[in-house]
Coordinates of C-alpha atoms in Angstrom, one line a residue:
M26 CA -44.1 17.4 -22.3
K27 CA -43.5 19.7 -25.1
T28 CA -44.0 18.1 -28.7
V29 CA -41.7 19.7 -31.1
K30 CA -41.4 19.0 -34.7
L31 CA -37.4 18.3 -35.3
T32 CA -35.7 20.4 -37.3
E33 CA -32.0 21.9 -37.2
E34 CA -32.9 24.5 -35.3
T35 CA -35.1 22.8 -32.8
K36 CA -32.3 20.4 -32.1
K37 CA -30.0 23.3 -31.8
H38 CA -32.2 24.4 -28.9
L39 CA -32.6 21.2 -27.6
L40 CA -28.7 20.6 -26.6
E41 CA -28.6 24.1 -25.7
D42 CA -31.4 23.6 -23.0
L43 CA -29.8 20.4 -21.9
L44 CA -26.2 21.6 -21.6
K45 CA -27.5 23.8 -19.2
R46 CA -27.7 21.5 -16.9
S47 CA -23.8 20.1 -16.8
P48 CA -22.4 20.7 -13.1
N49 CA -19.5 23.1 -15.4
N50 CA -22.5 25.5 -15.7
Y51 CA -22.9 26.0 -11.8
G52 CA -19.7 28.3 -10.9
E53 CA -21.3 29.8 -8.3
Y54 CA -20.3 26.9 -5.8
T55 CA -16.9 26.5 -7.0
A56 CA -15.6 28.9 -4.5
Q57 CA -17.4 27.4 -1.7
V58 CA -16.1 23.8 -2.3
Q59 CA -12.8 25.2 -2.5
E60 CA -12.5 26.6 0.4
I61 CA -14.0 23.0 1.9
L62 CA -11.4 21.5 -0.2
D63 CA -8.6 23.4 1.1
E64 CA -9.9 23.4 4.8
V65 CA -9.9 19.6 4.7
K66 CA -6.7 19.2 3.1
E67 CA -4.7 21.6 5.8
K68 CA -6.5 20.8 8.8
K69 CA -7.5 17.4 8.2
D70 CA -9.7 15.5 10.4
Q71 CA -10.4 18.4 12.3
A72 CA -12.4 20.0 8.9
L73 CA -14.1 17.0 8.1
F74 CA -15.1 16.5 11.8
A75 CA -16.2 20.3 11.6
Y76 CA -18.1 20.1 8.1
T77 CA -19.8 16.9 9.0
K78 CA -21.4 18.3 12.2
K79 CA -22.5 21.4 10.1
F80 CA -23.9 19.8 7.2
D81 CA -24.8 16.3 8.3
G82 CA -25.8 17.4 12.4
A83 CA -23.7 14.2 12.9
D84 CA -21.2 14.3 16.1
I85 CA -18.3 12.1 14.3
S86 CA -14.8 11.8 15.4
A87 CA -11.9 9.6 15.4
D88 CA -13.4 6.9 17.6
N89 CA -16.6 6.3 15.3
I90 CA -15.6 7.4 11.6
L91 CA -15.1 4.3 10.9
V92 CA -18.3 1.8 10.5
S93 CA -17.7 -1.5 12.9
E94 CA -18.4 -4.4 12.0
E95 CA -21.3 -4.2 15.2
E96 CA -22.6 -1.7 13.4
I97 CA -22.7 -3.9 9.7
E98 CA -24.3 -7.0 11.8
E99 CA -26.6 -4.5 13.5
A100 CA -27.3 -3.6 9.8
Y101 CA -28.2 -6.7 8.3
T102 CA -30.9 -7.6 11.4
Q103 CA -32.6 -4.1 9.7
V104 CA -32.4 -5.3 6.0
D105 CA -35.6 -6.9 4.6
Q106 CA -34.2 -10.7 3.6
K107 CA -35.8 -10.8 0.5
L108 CA -34.3 -7.8 -0.8
L109 CA -31.0 -8.6 0.5
D110 CA -31.7 -12.1 -1.8
V111 CA -31.8 -9.7 -4.6
I112 CA -28.9 -7.6 -4.0
R113 CA -27.3 -11.0 -4.2
K114 CA -28.7 -12.2 -7.4
A115 CA -27.6 -8.7 -8.6
K116 CA -24.5 -8.8 -7.7
V117 CA -23.7 -12.3 -9.2
N118 CA -25.1 -10.9 -12.7
I119 CA -22.9 -7.6 -12.1
E120 CA -20.0 -9.9 -11.4
D121 CA -20.4 -12.0 -14.1
Y122 CA -20.7 -9.1 -16.8
H123 CA -17.3 -7.4 -15.5
Q124 CA -15.3 -10.6 -16.1
K125 CA -15.5 -10.5 -19.4
Q126 CA -14.2 -7.0 -19.3
K127 CA -10.9 -8.3 -17.7
Q128 CA -7.8 -7.7 -19.4
Y129 CA -4.1 -9.5 -18.9
S130 CA -0.6 -8.5 -19.4
W131 CA 1.0 -9.7 -22.4
F132 CA 3.8 -10.0 -24.0
D133 CA 5.4 -10.7 -27.8
S134 CA 8.8 -11.5 -28.6
Q135 CA 10.3 -11.4 -31.7
P136 CA 13.8 -13.4 -33.4
E137 CA 15.8 -10.5 -33.2
G138 CA 15.8 -9.8 -30.1
I139 CA 12.5 -7.9 -29.3
I140 CA 10.6 -7.9 -26.4
L141 CA 7.2 -5.8 -26.6
G142 CA 4.1 -5.9 -24.4
Q143 CA 1.7 -4.5 -22.1
K144 CA 1.7 -5.0 -17.8
I145 CA -1.8 -4.8 -16.3
T146 CA -1.7 -3.8 -12.6
P147 CA -4.6 -2.9 -10.5
L148 CA -4.9 0.2 -8.6
E149 CA -3.8 0.1 -4.8
R150 CA -7.0 2.1 -3.4
A151 CA -10.2 2.8 -4.8
G152 CA -12.3 5.6 -3.2
V153 CA -16.2 4.7 -3.7
Y154 CA -18.8 7.7 -2.8
V155 CA -22.0 6.9 -2.2
P156 CA -24.8 9.9 -1.8
G157 CA -27.0 9.7 1.8
G158 CA -29.6 12.3 2.1
K159 CA -33.1 11.9 0.3
A160 CA -32.9 8.7 -1.0
V161 CA -30.7 5.4 -0.7
Y162 CA -28.5 3.7 -3.6
P163 CA -27.4 0.2 -2.7
S164 CA -27.7 -0.7 -6.4
S165 CA -24.8 2.7 -6.7
V166 CA -22.9 0.3 -4.3
L167 CA -22.9 -2.6 -6.1
M168 CA -22.0 -0.7 -9.4
N169 CA -19.1 1.2 -8.0
V170 CA -17.8 -1.4 -6.2
I171 CA -17.7 -4.6 -8.1
P172 CA -15.7 -3.4 -11.2
A173 CA -12.9 -2.3 -8.7
K174 CA -13.1 -5.7 -7.2
V175 CA -13.2 -7.6 -10.8
A176 CA -10.1 -6.0 -11.0
G177 CA -8.2 -6.7 -8.1
V178 CA -8.0 -3.0 -6.6
S179 CA -6.2 -4.0 -3.4
E180 CA -8.0 -1.7 -1.2
I181 CA -11.6 -0.2 -1.4
I182 CA -12.9 2.2 0.7
M183 CA -15.9 4.0 0.8
T184 CA -17.6 7.5 2.1
T185 CA -21.0 8.0 2.8
P186 CA -23.5 10.7 4.5
P187 CA -24.3 9.7 8.3
G188 CA -27.6 10.2 9.6
R189 CA -28.0 13.0 12.5
D190 CA -27.7 9.8 14.8
G191 CA -24.1 9.2 13.4
K192 CA -25.6 6.1 11.5
V193 CA -25.7 4.9 7.9
Y194 CA -29.0 3.8 6.3
P195 CA -28.4 -0.3 6.8
V196 CA -29.1 -1.3 3.4
T197 CA -26.3 1.2 2.2
L198 CA -24.1 -1.2 4.5
A199 CA -25.2 -4.3 3.6
A200 CA -24.8 -3.8 -0.1
A201 CA -21.3 -2.7 0.8
K202 CA -20.3 -5.8 2.6
E203 CA -21.9 -8.1 -0.3
A204 CA -20.0 -6.1 -2.8
G205 CA -16.7 -6.4 -1.0
V206 CA -16.3 -2.9 0.5
D207 CA -13.0 -3.3 3.0
K208 CA -13.8 -0.1 5.0
I209 CA -16.5 2.3 5.5
Y210 CA -16.1 5.9 6.8
K211 CA -18.6 8.3 7.5
A212 CA -18.3 11.3 5.5
G213 CA -20.0 13.3 3.1
G214 CA -20.3 16.1 0.6
A215 CA -17.0 17.9 -0.7
Q216 CA -15.5 16.9 2.3
A217 CA -15.6 13.2 2.1
I218 CA -14.0 13.8 -1.5
G219 CA -11.4 16.3 0.4
A220 CA -10.1 13.4 2.7
L221 CA -10.4 10.9 -0.1
A222 CA -7.9 12.9 -2.2
Y223 CA -5.6 14.4 0.3
G224 CA -6.0 12.0 3.0
T225 CA -6.1 12.7 6.5
E226 CA -5.5 11.3 10.1
S227 CA -8.4 8.9 9.4
I228 CA -9.2 8.5 5.8
P229 CA -6.4 7.2 3.7
K230 CA -5.6 9.1 0.1
V231 CA -6.8 7.2 -2.7
D232 CA -5.6 6.5 -6.2
K233 CA -9.2 7.2 -7.7
I234 CA -12.9 8.5 -6.8
V235 CA -15.9 7.2 -8.0
G236 CA -19.2 7.4 -7.4
P237 CA -22.4 9.8 -8.1
G238 CA -23.4 12.8 -5.5
N239 CA -24.6 16.3 -5.5
I240 CA -23.8 19.4 -6.9
Y241 CA -20.6 19.9 -4.1
V242 CA -19.8 16.5 -4.9
A243 CA -19.3 16.9 -8.6
L244 CA -17.3 20.1 -8.8
A245 CA -15.1 18.5 -5.7
K246 CA -14.4 15.8 -8.0
K247 CA -13.9 18.4 -10.6
A248 CA -11.5 20.3 -8.6
V249 CA -9.4 17.2 -7.0
Y250 CA -8.4 15.6 -10.4
G251 CA -5.2 15.6 -10.9
H252 CA -4.1 15.0 -7.1
V253 CA -6.4 11.6 -7.7
S254 CA -8.3 10.1 -10.6
I255 CA -12.0 10.4 -10.9
D256 CA -14.5 8.4 -13.2
S257 CA -16.5 11.6 -14.3
I258 CA -18.4 14.7 -13.5
A259 CA -21.7 13.4 -13.6
G260 CA -24.7 15.5 -14.1
P261 CA -28.8 14.7 -14.0
S262 CA -29.8 11.9 -15.0
E263 CA -31.6 11.3 -19.0
I264 CA -33.3 9.2 -20.8
L265 CA -33.8 9.2 -24.6
V266 CA -36.5 6.3 -26.3
L267 CA -36.6 6.1 -30.1
A268 CA -39.5 4.5 -31.2
D269 CA -41.6 3.9 -34.3
E270 CA -45.4 3.1 -34.6
T271 CA -44.8 -0.3 -33.4
A272 CA -44.2 0.5 -30.4
N273 CA -46.3 0.1 -27.0
P274 CA -47.4 4.4 -25.7
R275 CA -47.7 3.0 -22.3
F276 CA -44.4 1.4 -22.0
I277 CA -43.0 4.5 -23.6
A278 CA -44.3 6.7 -20.9
A279 CA -43.6 4.3 -17.8
D280 CA -40.0 4.6 -19.0
L281 CA -39.8 8.2 -19.7
L282 CA -40.8 8.7 -15.9
S283 CA -38.5 6.6 -14.3
Q284 CA -35.9 8.9 -15.1
A285 CA -37.6 11.8 -14.4
E286 CA -38.4 11.0 -11.0
H287 CA -34.4 11.2 -10.4
D288 CA -34.3 14.8 -10.2
E289 CA -36.2 17.9 -10.9
M290 CA -33.0 18.3 -13.7
A291 CA -33.4 15.0 -15.5
S292 CA -34.4 14.8 -18.8
A293 CA -36.9 12.6 -20.7
I294 CA -37.2 12.9 -24.4
L295 CA -39.1 10.5 -26.8
V296 CA -37.8 11.3 -30.8
T297 CA -40.2 9.3 -32.7
T298 CA -41.6 9.3 -36.6
S299 CA -45.2 8.5 -36.2
E300 CA -47.0 11.6 -34.5
Q301 CA -50.2 8.9 -33.3
L302 CA -47.3 7.8 -30.8
A303 CA -46.7 11.1 -29.4
K304 CA -49.9 12.0 -29.2
K305 CA -50.7 9.0 -27.1
V306 CA -47.5 8.8 -24.9
S307 CA -48.4 12.4 -24.3
E308 CA -51.6 11.4 -22.9
E309 CA -50.2 8.4 -20.8
V310 CA -47.5 10.2 -19.7
E311 CA -50.5 12.9 -18.0
R312 CA -52.2 9.9 -16.9
L313 CA -49.1 8.4 -14.4
V314 CA -47.8 10.8 -13.2
S315 CA -51.0 11.7 -11.0
Q316 CA -50.6 8.1 -9.6
L317 CA -46.8 8.1 -8.8
S318 CA -45.5 9.1 -5.4
R319 CA -42.7 11.9 -6.6
K320 CA -45.1 13.3 -9.0
E321 CA -43.8 16.8 -8.1
I322 CA -40.1 16.3 -9.0
I323 CA -41.7 14.6 -12.0
Q324 CA -43.9 17.3 -13.4
K325 CA -41.0 20.0 -13.0
S326 CA -38.5 17.4 -14.8
L327 CA -41.1 17.2 -17.5
D328 CA -41.9 20.9 -17.5
H329 CA -38.0 21.8 -18.1
Y330 CA -36.4 18.6 -19.8
G331 CA -39.2 16.6 -20.6
Y332 CA -39.6 16.9 -25.0
I333 CA -41.2 14.7 -28.2
L334 CA -39.5 14.8 -31.2
L335 CA -41.2 14.5 -34.3
A336 CA -39.1 13.3 -37.0
E337 CA -39.9 13.0 -40.7
H338 CA -37.8 9.7 -41.1
M339 CA -36.0 7.3 -38.9
E340 CA -32.7 8.5 -40.5
E341 CA -33.4 12.0 -39.3
A342 CA -34.7 10.6 -35.8
I343 CA -30.9 8.3 -35.8
D344 CA -29.0 11.7 -36.7
A345 CA -31.0 13.4 -33.5
V346 CA -30.3 10.2 -31.1
N347 CA -26.6 10.7 -32.1
A348 CA -26.1 14.8 -31.5
I349 CA -28.2 14.1 -28.1
A350 CA -25.6 11.1 -26.5
S351 CA -27.9 10.4 -24.1
E352 CA -26.9 8.2 -20.8
H353 CA -29.8 5.7 -21.2
L354 CA -31.5 5.1 -24.6
E355 CA -33.9 2.8 -25.5
I356 CA -34.6 1.5 -29.2
V357 CA -38.7 0.3 -29.5
T358 CA -39.0 -0.3 -33.1
K359 CA -39.6 -2.7 -36.0
D360 CA -36.1 -3.6 -36.4
P361 CA -34.7 -2.5 -33.4
F362 CA -30.9 -4.5 -33.6
M363 CA -30.7 -2.7 -37.4
V364 CA -31.2 0.7 -36.0
M365 CA -28.3 -0.2 -33.2
T366 CA -25.8 -0.6 -35.6
R367 CA -26.1 3.1 -36.6
I368 CA -26.3 4.6 -33.1
R369 CA -22.8 6.2 -32.2
N370 CA -23.4 8.3 -29.3
A371 CA -25.2 6.3 -26.0
G372 CA -24.1 5.5 -22.2
A373 CA -26.4 2.0 -22.3
I374 CA -28.5 1.0 -25.3
F375 CA -32.2 -1.2 -24.1
I376 CA -33.3 -2.6 -27.3
G377 CA -37.2 -4.0 -27.6
E378 CA -40.3 -3.4 -25.3
Y379 CA -39.3 -5.4 -22.6
S380 CA -35.9 -4.3 -22.2
S381 CA -36.4 -1.1 -19.9
E382 CA -34.0 1.6 -18.3
P383 CA -34.3 -0.1 -14.8
L384 CA -33.5 -3.5 -15.5
G385 CA -29.7 -2.2 -16.2
D386 CA -30.3 0.6 -13.3
Y387 CA -30.7 -2.5 -11.2
F388 CA -30.4 -6.3 -12.7
A389 CA -28.9 -7.0 -15.8
G390 CA -25.3 -6.9 -14.8
P391 CA -23.8 -4.1 -17.1
N392 CA -22.9 -0.7 -15.3
H393 CA -25.5 2.1 -14.7
V394 CA -22.6 4.8 -13.8
L395 CA -22.7 6.2 -17.6
P396 CA -21.9 9.6 -19.3
T397 CA -24.4 12.1 -19.3
N398 CA -24.6 16.0 -21.1
G399 CA -23.4 14.3 -24.2
T400 CA -20.1 13.1 -22.8
A401 CA -21.7 9.8 -24.3
K402 CA -19.7 11.0 -27.6
F403 CA -16.6 10.6 -25.9
F404 CA -16.7 8.5 -22.3
S405 CA -17.8 5.2 -21.9
A406 CA -19.9 3.6 -18.7
L407 CA -17.8 2.7 -15.6
S408 CA -15.9 -0.4 -15.9
V409 CA -13.0 -3.3 -15.0
D410 CA -10.5 -0.7 -17.4
D411 CA -11.3 2.1 -14.6
F412 CA -9.3 0.5 -11.9
I413 CA -6.3 -0.8 -13.8
K414 CA -3.0 0.9 -15.4
K415 CA -1.5 -0.4 -18.5
S416 CA 2.3 -0.2 -18.8
S417 CA 3.8 -0.4 -21.6
I418 CA 7.0 -3.1 -21.8
I419 CA 10.1 -2.6 -24.3
S420 CA 13.1 -4.8 -24.5
Y421 CA 15.6 -4.6 -26.8
S422 CA 19.0 -6.8 -27.3
R423 CA 22.3 -5.1 -28.7
E424 CA 21.7 -6.9 -32.2
A425 CA 18.4 -5.6 -32.6
L426 CA 19.1 -2.0 -31.3
E427 CA 21.9 -1.5 -33.9
T428 CA 19.8 -2.2 -36.8
I429 CA 17.7 0.7 -36.1
H430 CA 19.5 2.8 -33.7
Q431 CA 20.6 5.6 -36.7
D432 CA 16.8 5.8 -37.7
I433 CA 16.2 7.1 -33.8
I434 CA 19.5 9.4 -33.6
Q435 CA 18.1 10.9 -37.1
F436 CA 14.9 11.2 -35.2
A437 CA 15.9 12.8 -32.1
E438 CA 18.1 15.6 -34.1
S439 CA 15.2 16.6 -36.1
E440 CA 13.8 17.7 -32.8
Q441 CA 17.1 18.8 -31.7
L442 CA 17.0 16.3 -29.0
T443 CA 21.1 15.9 -29.3
A444 CA 20.9 14.7 -25.4
H445 CA 18.3 11.9 -26.8
A446 CA 20.1 11.1 -30.1
N447 CA 23.7 10.7 -27.9
S448 CA 21.6 8.2 -25.5
I449 CA 21.7 6.0 -28.3
R450 CA 25.0 6.6 -30.1
V451 CA 27.2 6.2 -27.0
R452 CA 25.9 2.4 -27.2
F453 CA 27.9 2.2 -30.9
E454 CA 30.9 4.0 -30.0
K455 CA 34.3 2.3 -31.1

């Protein structure tokens, strides 16, 4: 990891470096993604099956694209019972947390004959994309599906790439069943996003697409936004640890590496006011990397996007944290709750040395689908809010409208919208 003194100049270079990882900077893939989406939009199942054969090597057809109940039952026999128990415990925590986010319709009536309100309506159909390929992510299934279930979405469908044998990872199927997915389809990549966005003979069009994926999936979601809603265009994972001299260097090193193992483009950053801590963390990182199974990926991540930033004082450190706006932020300081009150930008905040990032990834309950690439400055974690719509309710009696109708007419005429004004005027013609 690179150790640098924190200045305005080094902060500027760091932010520029981190932004290079954004999916928005990979325009060379855009044309290929658009070609796939256009094919799926036009040829529907025919294109979907052809791309599945090309990219996943699986023979998928209308007869086997939908995962059957028998396949799900078989999957349960192949998943370790202890893992199933953990998935069920995590599900309870995630449900409990998201239940507290639920919103309800409300109405406010006033004596002069005015009723104002807000109607909350769940989305009718949500699509959840779950990656396949090199890794299995049952936690991602829970985190994307459960908020939709809590929100009351009528139908939740999931797409995930099949293996060459046409099957889906057993643990993915088991997690989907536990979370409450209604239908699971064997489709991945940009072609699956196209199917969810436009609909095919086999896969219905959804109202919103959520879930992580590779660069093709991210760019496909960006391209179909407007036809459907999406959660976000997620970039590589990132962690930032804000620590002072009281922190345990071995804990911090382990936490930094927990994100570096995700991806060669993941970022792991320590911001500290202690030069001694910086040195010890650097030593622990070197020691731990050699012991981990994904050390090649971790090392490349650290070489490119691993930083230790030395700040003069905590105010300077906090300013840097807010400027970086990391996906995951750990605060390991003498008074972490006080520091937390001064944090404006972070996807999820972990407070204290026993609140390590994987606790949030798997078990605690808050969602692990978080804003990346500095978007924590204006985006939030995936939540129940992502699966509802809010409709305004307005009801005025004649008497209530009469008292203010001239105000509306004046406003409309000031914008030269005479038909707007007339819509109010005709109601009070003699």
